[in-house]
PDB file of C-alpha atoms in Angstrom:
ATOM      1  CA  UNK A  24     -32.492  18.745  -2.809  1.00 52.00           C
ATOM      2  CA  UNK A  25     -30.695  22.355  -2.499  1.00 58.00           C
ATOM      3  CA  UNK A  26     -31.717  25.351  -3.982  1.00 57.00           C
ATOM      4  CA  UNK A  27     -29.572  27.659  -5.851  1.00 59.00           C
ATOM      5  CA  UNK A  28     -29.345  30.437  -2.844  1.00 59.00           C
ATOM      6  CA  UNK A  29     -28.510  27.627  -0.236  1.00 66.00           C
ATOM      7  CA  UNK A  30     -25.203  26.783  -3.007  1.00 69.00           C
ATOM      8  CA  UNK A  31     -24.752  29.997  -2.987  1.00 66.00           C
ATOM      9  CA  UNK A  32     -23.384  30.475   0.680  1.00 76.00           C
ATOM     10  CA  UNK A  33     -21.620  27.612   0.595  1.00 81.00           C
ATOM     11  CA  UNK A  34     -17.326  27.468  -0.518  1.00 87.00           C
ATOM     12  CA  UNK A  35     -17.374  26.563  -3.652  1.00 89.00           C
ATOM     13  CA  UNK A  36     -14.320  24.261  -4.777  1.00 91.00           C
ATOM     14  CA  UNK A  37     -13.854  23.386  -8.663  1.00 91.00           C
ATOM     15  CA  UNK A  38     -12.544  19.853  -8.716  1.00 89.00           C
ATOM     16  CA  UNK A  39     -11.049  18.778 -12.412  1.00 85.00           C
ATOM     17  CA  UNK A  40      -8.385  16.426 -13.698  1.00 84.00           C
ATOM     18  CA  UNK A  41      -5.490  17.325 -16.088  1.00 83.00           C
ATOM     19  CA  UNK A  42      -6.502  15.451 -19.430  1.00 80.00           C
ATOM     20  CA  UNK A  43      -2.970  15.533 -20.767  1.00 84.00           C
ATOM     21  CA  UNK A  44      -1.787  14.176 -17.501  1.00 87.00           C
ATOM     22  CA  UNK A  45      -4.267  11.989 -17.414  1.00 85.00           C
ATOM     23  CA  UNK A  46      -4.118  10.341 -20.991  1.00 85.00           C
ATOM     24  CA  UNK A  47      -0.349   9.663 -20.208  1.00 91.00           C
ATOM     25  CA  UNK A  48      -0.941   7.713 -17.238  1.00 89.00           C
ATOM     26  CA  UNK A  49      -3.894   5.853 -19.219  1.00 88.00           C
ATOM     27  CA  UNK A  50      -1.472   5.149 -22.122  1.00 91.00           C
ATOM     28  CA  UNK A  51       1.002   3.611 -19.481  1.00 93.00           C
ATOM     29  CA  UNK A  52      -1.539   1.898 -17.167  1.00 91.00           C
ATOM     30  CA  UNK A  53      -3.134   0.053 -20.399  1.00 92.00           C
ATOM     31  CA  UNK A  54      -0.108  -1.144 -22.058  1.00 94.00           C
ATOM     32  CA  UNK A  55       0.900  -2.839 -18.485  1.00 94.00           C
ATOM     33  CA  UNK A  56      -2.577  -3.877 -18.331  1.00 93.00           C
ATOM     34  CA  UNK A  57      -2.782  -5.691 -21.580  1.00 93.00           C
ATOM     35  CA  UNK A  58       0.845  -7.432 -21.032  1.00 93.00           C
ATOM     36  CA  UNK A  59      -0.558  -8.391 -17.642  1.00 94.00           C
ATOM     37  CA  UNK A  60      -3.667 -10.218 -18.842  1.00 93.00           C
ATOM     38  CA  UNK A  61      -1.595 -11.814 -22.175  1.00 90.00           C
ATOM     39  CA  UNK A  62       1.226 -13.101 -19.618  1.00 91.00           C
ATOM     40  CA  UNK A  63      -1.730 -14.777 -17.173  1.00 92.00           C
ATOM     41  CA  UNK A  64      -3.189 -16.319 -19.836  1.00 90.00           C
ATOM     42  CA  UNK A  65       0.275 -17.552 -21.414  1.00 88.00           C
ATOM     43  CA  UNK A  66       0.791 -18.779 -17.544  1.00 90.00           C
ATOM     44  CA  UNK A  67      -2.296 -20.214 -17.082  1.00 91.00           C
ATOM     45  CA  UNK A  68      -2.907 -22.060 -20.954  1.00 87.00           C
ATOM     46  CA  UNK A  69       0.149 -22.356 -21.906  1.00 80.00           C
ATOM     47  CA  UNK A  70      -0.377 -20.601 -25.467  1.00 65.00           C
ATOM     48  CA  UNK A  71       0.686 -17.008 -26.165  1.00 58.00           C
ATOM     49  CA  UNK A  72      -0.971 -16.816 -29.656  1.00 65.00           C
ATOM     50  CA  UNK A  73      -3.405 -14.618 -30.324  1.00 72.00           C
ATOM     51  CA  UNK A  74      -4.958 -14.429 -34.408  1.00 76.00           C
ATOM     52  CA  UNK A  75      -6.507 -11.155 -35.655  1.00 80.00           C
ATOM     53  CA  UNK A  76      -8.946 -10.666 -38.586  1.00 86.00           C
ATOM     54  CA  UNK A  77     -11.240  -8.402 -39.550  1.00 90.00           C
ATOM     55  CA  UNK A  78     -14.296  -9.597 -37.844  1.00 89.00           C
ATOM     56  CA  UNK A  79     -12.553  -9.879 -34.634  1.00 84.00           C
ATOM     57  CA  UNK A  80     -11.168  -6.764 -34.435  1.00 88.00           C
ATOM     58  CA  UNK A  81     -14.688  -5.189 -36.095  1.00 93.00           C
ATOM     59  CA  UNK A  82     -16.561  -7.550 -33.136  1.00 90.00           C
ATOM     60  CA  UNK A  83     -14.097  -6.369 -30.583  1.00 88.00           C
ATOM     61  CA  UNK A  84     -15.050  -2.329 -31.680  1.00 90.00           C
ATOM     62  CA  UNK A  85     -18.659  -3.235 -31.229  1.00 93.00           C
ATOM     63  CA  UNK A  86     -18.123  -4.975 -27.868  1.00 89.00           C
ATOM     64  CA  UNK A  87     -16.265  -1.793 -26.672  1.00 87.00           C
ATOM     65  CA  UNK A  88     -18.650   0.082 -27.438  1.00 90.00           C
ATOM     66  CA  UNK A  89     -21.897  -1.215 -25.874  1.00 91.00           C
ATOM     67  CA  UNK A  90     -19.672  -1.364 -22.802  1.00 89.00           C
ATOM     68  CA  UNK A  91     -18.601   2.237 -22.594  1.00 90.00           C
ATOM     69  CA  UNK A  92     -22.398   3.102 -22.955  1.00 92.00           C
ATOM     70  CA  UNK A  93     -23.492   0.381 -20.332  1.00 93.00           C
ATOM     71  CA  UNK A  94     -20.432   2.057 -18.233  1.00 93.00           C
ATOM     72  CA  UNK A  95     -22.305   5.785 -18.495  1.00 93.00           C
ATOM     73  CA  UNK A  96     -25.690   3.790 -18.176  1.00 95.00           C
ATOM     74  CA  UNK A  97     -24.533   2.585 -14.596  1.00 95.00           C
ATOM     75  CA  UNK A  98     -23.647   6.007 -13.389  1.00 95.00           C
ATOM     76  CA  UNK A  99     -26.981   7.689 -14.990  1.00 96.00           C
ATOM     77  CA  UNK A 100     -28.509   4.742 -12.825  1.00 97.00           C
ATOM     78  CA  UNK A 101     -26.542   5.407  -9.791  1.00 96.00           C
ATOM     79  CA  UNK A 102     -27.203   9.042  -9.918  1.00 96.00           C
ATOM     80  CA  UNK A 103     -30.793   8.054 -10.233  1.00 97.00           C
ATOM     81  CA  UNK A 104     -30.865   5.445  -7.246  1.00 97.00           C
ATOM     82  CA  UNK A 105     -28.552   6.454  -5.540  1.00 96.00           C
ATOM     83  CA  UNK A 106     -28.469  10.464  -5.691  1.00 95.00           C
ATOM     84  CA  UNK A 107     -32.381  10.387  -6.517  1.00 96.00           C
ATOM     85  CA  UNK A 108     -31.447  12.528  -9.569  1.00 96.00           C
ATOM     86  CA  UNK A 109     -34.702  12.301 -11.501  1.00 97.00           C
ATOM     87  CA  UNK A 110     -33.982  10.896 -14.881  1.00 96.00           C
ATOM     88  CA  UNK A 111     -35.127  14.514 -17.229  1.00 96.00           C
ATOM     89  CA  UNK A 112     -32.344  16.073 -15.285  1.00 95.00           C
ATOM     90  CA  UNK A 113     -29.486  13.765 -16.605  1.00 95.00           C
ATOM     91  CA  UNK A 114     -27.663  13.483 -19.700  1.00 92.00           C
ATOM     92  CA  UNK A 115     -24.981  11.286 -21.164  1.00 92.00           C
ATOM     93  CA  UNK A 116     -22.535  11.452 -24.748  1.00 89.00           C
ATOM     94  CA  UNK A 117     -19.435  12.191 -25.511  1.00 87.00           C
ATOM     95  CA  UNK A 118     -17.152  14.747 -25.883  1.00 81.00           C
ATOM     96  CA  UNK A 119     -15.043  14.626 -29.097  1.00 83.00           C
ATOM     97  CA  UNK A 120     -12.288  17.339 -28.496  1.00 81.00           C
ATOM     98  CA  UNK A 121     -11.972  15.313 -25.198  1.00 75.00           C
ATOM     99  CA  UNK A 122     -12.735  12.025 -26.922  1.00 77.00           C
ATOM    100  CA  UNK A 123     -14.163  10.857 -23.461  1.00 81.00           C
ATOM    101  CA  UNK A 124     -18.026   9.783 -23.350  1.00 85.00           C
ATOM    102  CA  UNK A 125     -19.887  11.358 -19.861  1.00 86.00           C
ATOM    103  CA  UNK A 126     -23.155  10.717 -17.552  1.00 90.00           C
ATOM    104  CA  UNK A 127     -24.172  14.316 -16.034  1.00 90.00           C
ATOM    105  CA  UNK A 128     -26.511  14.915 -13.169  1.00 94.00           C
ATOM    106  CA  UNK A 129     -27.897  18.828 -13.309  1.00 93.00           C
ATOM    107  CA  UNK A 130     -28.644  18.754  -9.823  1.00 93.00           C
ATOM    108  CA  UNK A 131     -26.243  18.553  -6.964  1.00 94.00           C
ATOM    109  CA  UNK A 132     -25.737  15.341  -5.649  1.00 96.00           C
ATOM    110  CA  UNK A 133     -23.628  14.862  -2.299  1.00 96.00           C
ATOM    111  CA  UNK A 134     -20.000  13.937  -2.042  1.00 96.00           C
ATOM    112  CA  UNK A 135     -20.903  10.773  -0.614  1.00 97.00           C
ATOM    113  CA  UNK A 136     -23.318   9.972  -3.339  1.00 97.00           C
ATOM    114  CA  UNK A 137     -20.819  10.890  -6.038  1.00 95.00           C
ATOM    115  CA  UNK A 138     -17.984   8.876  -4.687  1.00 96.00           C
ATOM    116  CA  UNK A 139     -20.537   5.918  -4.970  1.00 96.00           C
ATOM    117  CA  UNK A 140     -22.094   6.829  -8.501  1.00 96.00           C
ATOM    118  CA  UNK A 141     -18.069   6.900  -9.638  1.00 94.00           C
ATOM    119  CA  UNK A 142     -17.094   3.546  -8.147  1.00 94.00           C
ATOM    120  CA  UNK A 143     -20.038   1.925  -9.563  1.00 95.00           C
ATOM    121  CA  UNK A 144     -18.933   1.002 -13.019  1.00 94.00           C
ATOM    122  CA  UNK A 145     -15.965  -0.011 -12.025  1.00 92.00           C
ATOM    123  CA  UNK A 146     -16.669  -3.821 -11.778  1.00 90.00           C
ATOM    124  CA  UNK A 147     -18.823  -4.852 -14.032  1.00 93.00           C
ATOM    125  CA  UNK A 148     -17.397  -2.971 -17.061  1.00 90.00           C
ATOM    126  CA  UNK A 149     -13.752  -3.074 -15.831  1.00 88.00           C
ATOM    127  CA  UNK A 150     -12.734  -6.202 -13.678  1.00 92.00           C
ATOM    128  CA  UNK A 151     -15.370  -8.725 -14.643  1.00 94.00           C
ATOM    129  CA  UNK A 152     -14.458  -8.643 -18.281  1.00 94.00           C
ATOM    130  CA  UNK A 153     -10.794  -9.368 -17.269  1.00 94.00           C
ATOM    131  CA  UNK A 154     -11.913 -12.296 -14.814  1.00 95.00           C
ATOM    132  CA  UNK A 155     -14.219 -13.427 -17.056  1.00 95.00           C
ATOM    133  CA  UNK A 156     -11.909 -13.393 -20.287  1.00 92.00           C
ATOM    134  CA  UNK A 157      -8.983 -15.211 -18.311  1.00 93.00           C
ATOM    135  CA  UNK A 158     -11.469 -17.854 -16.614  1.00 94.00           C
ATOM    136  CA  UNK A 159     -12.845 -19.054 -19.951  1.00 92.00           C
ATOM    137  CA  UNK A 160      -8.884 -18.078 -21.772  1.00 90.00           C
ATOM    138  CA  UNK A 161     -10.819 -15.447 -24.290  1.00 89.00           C
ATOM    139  CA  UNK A 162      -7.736 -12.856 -24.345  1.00 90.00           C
ATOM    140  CA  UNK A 163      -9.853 -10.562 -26.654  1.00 88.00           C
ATOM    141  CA  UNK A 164     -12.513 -10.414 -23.091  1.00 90.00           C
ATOM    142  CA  UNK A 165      -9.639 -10.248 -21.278  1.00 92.00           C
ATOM    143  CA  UNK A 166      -8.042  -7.124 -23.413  1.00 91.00           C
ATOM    144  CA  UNK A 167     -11.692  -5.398 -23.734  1.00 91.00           C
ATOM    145  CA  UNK A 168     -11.633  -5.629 -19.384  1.00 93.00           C
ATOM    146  CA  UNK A 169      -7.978  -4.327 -19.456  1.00 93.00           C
ATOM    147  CA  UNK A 170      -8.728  -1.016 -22.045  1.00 90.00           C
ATOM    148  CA  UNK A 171     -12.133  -0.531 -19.744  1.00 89.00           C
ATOM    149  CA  UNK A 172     -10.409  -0.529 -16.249  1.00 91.00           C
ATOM    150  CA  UNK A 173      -8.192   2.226 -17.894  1.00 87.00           C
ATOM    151  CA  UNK A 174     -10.626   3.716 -18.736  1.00 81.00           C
ATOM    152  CA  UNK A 175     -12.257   3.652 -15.200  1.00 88.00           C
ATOM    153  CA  UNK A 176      -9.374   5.518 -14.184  1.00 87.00           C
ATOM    154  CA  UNK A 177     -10.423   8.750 -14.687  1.00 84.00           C
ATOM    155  CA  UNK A 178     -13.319   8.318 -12.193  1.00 89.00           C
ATOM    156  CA  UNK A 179     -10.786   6.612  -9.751  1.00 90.00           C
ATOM    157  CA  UNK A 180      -8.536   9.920  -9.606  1.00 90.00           C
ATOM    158  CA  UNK A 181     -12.467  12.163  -9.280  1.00 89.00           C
ATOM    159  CA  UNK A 182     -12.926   9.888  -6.598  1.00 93.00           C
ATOM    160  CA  UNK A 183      -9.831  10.518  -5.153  1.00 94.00           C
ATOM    161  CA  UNK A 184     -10.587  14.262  -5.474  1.00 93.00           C
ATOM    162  CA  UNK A 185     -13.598  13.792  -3.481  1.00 94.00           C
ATOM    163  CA  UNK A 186     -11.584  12.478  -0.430  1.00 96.00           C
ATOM    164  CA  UNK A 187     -10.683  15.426   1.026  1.00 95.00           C
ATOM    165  CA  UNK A 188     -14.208  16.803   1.202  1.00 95.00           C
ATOM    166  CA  UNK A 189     -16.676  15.906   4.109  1.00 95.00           C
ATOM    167  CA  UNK A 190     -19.450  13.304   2.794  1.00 94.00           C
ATOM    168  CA  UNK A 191     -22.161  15.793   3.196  1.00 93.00           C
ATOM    169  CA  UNK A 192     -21.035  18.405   1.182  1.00 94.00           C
ATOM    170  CA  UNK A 193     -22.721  19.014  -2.577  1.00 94.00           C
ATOM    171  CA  UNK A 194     -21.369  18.322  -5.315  1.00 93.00           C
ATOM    172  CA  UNK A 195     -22.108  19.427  -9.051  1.00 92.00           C
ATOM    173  CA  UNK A 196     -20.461  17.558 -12.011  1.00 87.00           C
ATOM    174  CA  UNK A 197     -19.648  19.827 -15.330  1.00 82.00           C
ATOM    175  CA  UNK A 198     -22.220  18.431 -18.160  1.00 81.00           C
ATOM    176  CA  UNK A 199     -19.112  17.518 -20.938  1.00 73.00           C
ATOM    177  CA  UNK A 200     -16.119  17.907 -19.060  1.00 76.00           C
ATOM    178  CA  UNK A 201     -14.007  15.426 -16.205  1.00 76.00           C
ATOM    179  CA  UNK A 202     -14.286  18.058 -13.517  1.00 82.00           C
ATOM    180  CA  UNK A 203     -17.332  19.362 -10.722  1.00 89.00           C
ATOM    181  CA  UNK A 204     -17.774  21.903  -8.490  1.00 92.00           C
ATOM    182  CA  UNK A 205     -18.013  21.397  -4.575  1.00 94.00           C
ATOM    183  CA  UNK A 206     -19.887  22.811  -2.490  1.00 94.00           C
ATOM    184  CA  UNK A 207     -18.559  22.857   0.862  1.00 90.00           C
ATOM    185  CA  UNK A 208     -21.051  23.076   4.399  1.00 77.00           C
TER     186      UNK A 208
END
């Protein structure tokens, strides 16, 4: 797509996110989130109970799990499909000082691409849990799509980032860290 010496003339921007400030606004957006899902379904099924065990709460673990990876999955695909990243120069894990899990893309991809490879997990492994959960009154669905679309958030603020830069600029995500570098035309 663009050689190193083309990046080179370009103004280059680094783009990250404040972790601390982040995880703060997570903490608060996921409480409200969970209250918000518990107080539909009390609304909407009249029951505000909700039993924990061990197998739940060990089944619930598991089920946030696969979802986080099929979250990273959909970017790796989107920067595959949609930034034509071939797949040997992606990678995907998680950081642990961070404890956030990442999809990279080793080659630039443009802002307009990246805005769409960030929005695309967003639905499936945020909202439709939470739709799905309150639709068929599974609160434990309906927490799992609440702690997810928290989780999305981070991606919403890159997004955000990414506003103020024109749509055909490049862009270069860090391989373990919430932050990229732009490079502006």
């Amino acid at each position: 797509m663009c050689g190193g010496e083309e990046l080179d003339k370009r103004k280059e921007t680094v783009v990250s996110i404040s972790m601390m400030k982040l995880q703060i606004y997570l903490f608060i957006a996921t409480i409200v989130m969970i209250f918000g899902v518990l107080f539909l379904h009390a609304a909407l099924y009249s029951e505000g109970a909700i039993h924990f065990n061990l197998a739940g709460f060990l089944l619930f673990l598991a089920a946030m799990i696969v979802v986080i990876i099929l979250h990273e999955a959909i970017h790796l695909t989107g920067f595959r499909y949609i930034g034509g990243v071939p797949w040997k120069e992606m990678s995907w894990g998680v950081n642990l000082k961070l404890c956030v899990a990442y999809a990279h893309a080793k080659r630039p991809v443009t802002v307009q691409q990246m805005k769409k490879v960030l929005l695309l997990p967003f639905i499936p492994t945020g909202l439709l849990p939470i739709v799905l959960g309150i639709a068929m009154n599974l609160p434990s669905v309906s927490i799992l799509g609440a702690l997810l679309t928290a989780g999305c958030f981070g991606d919403l603020v890159l997004y955000q980032k990414l506003l103020k830069f024109s749509d055909d600029s490049l862009v270069i995500d860090h391989p373990t860290k919430p932050q990229f570098t732009v490079y502006e035309s």
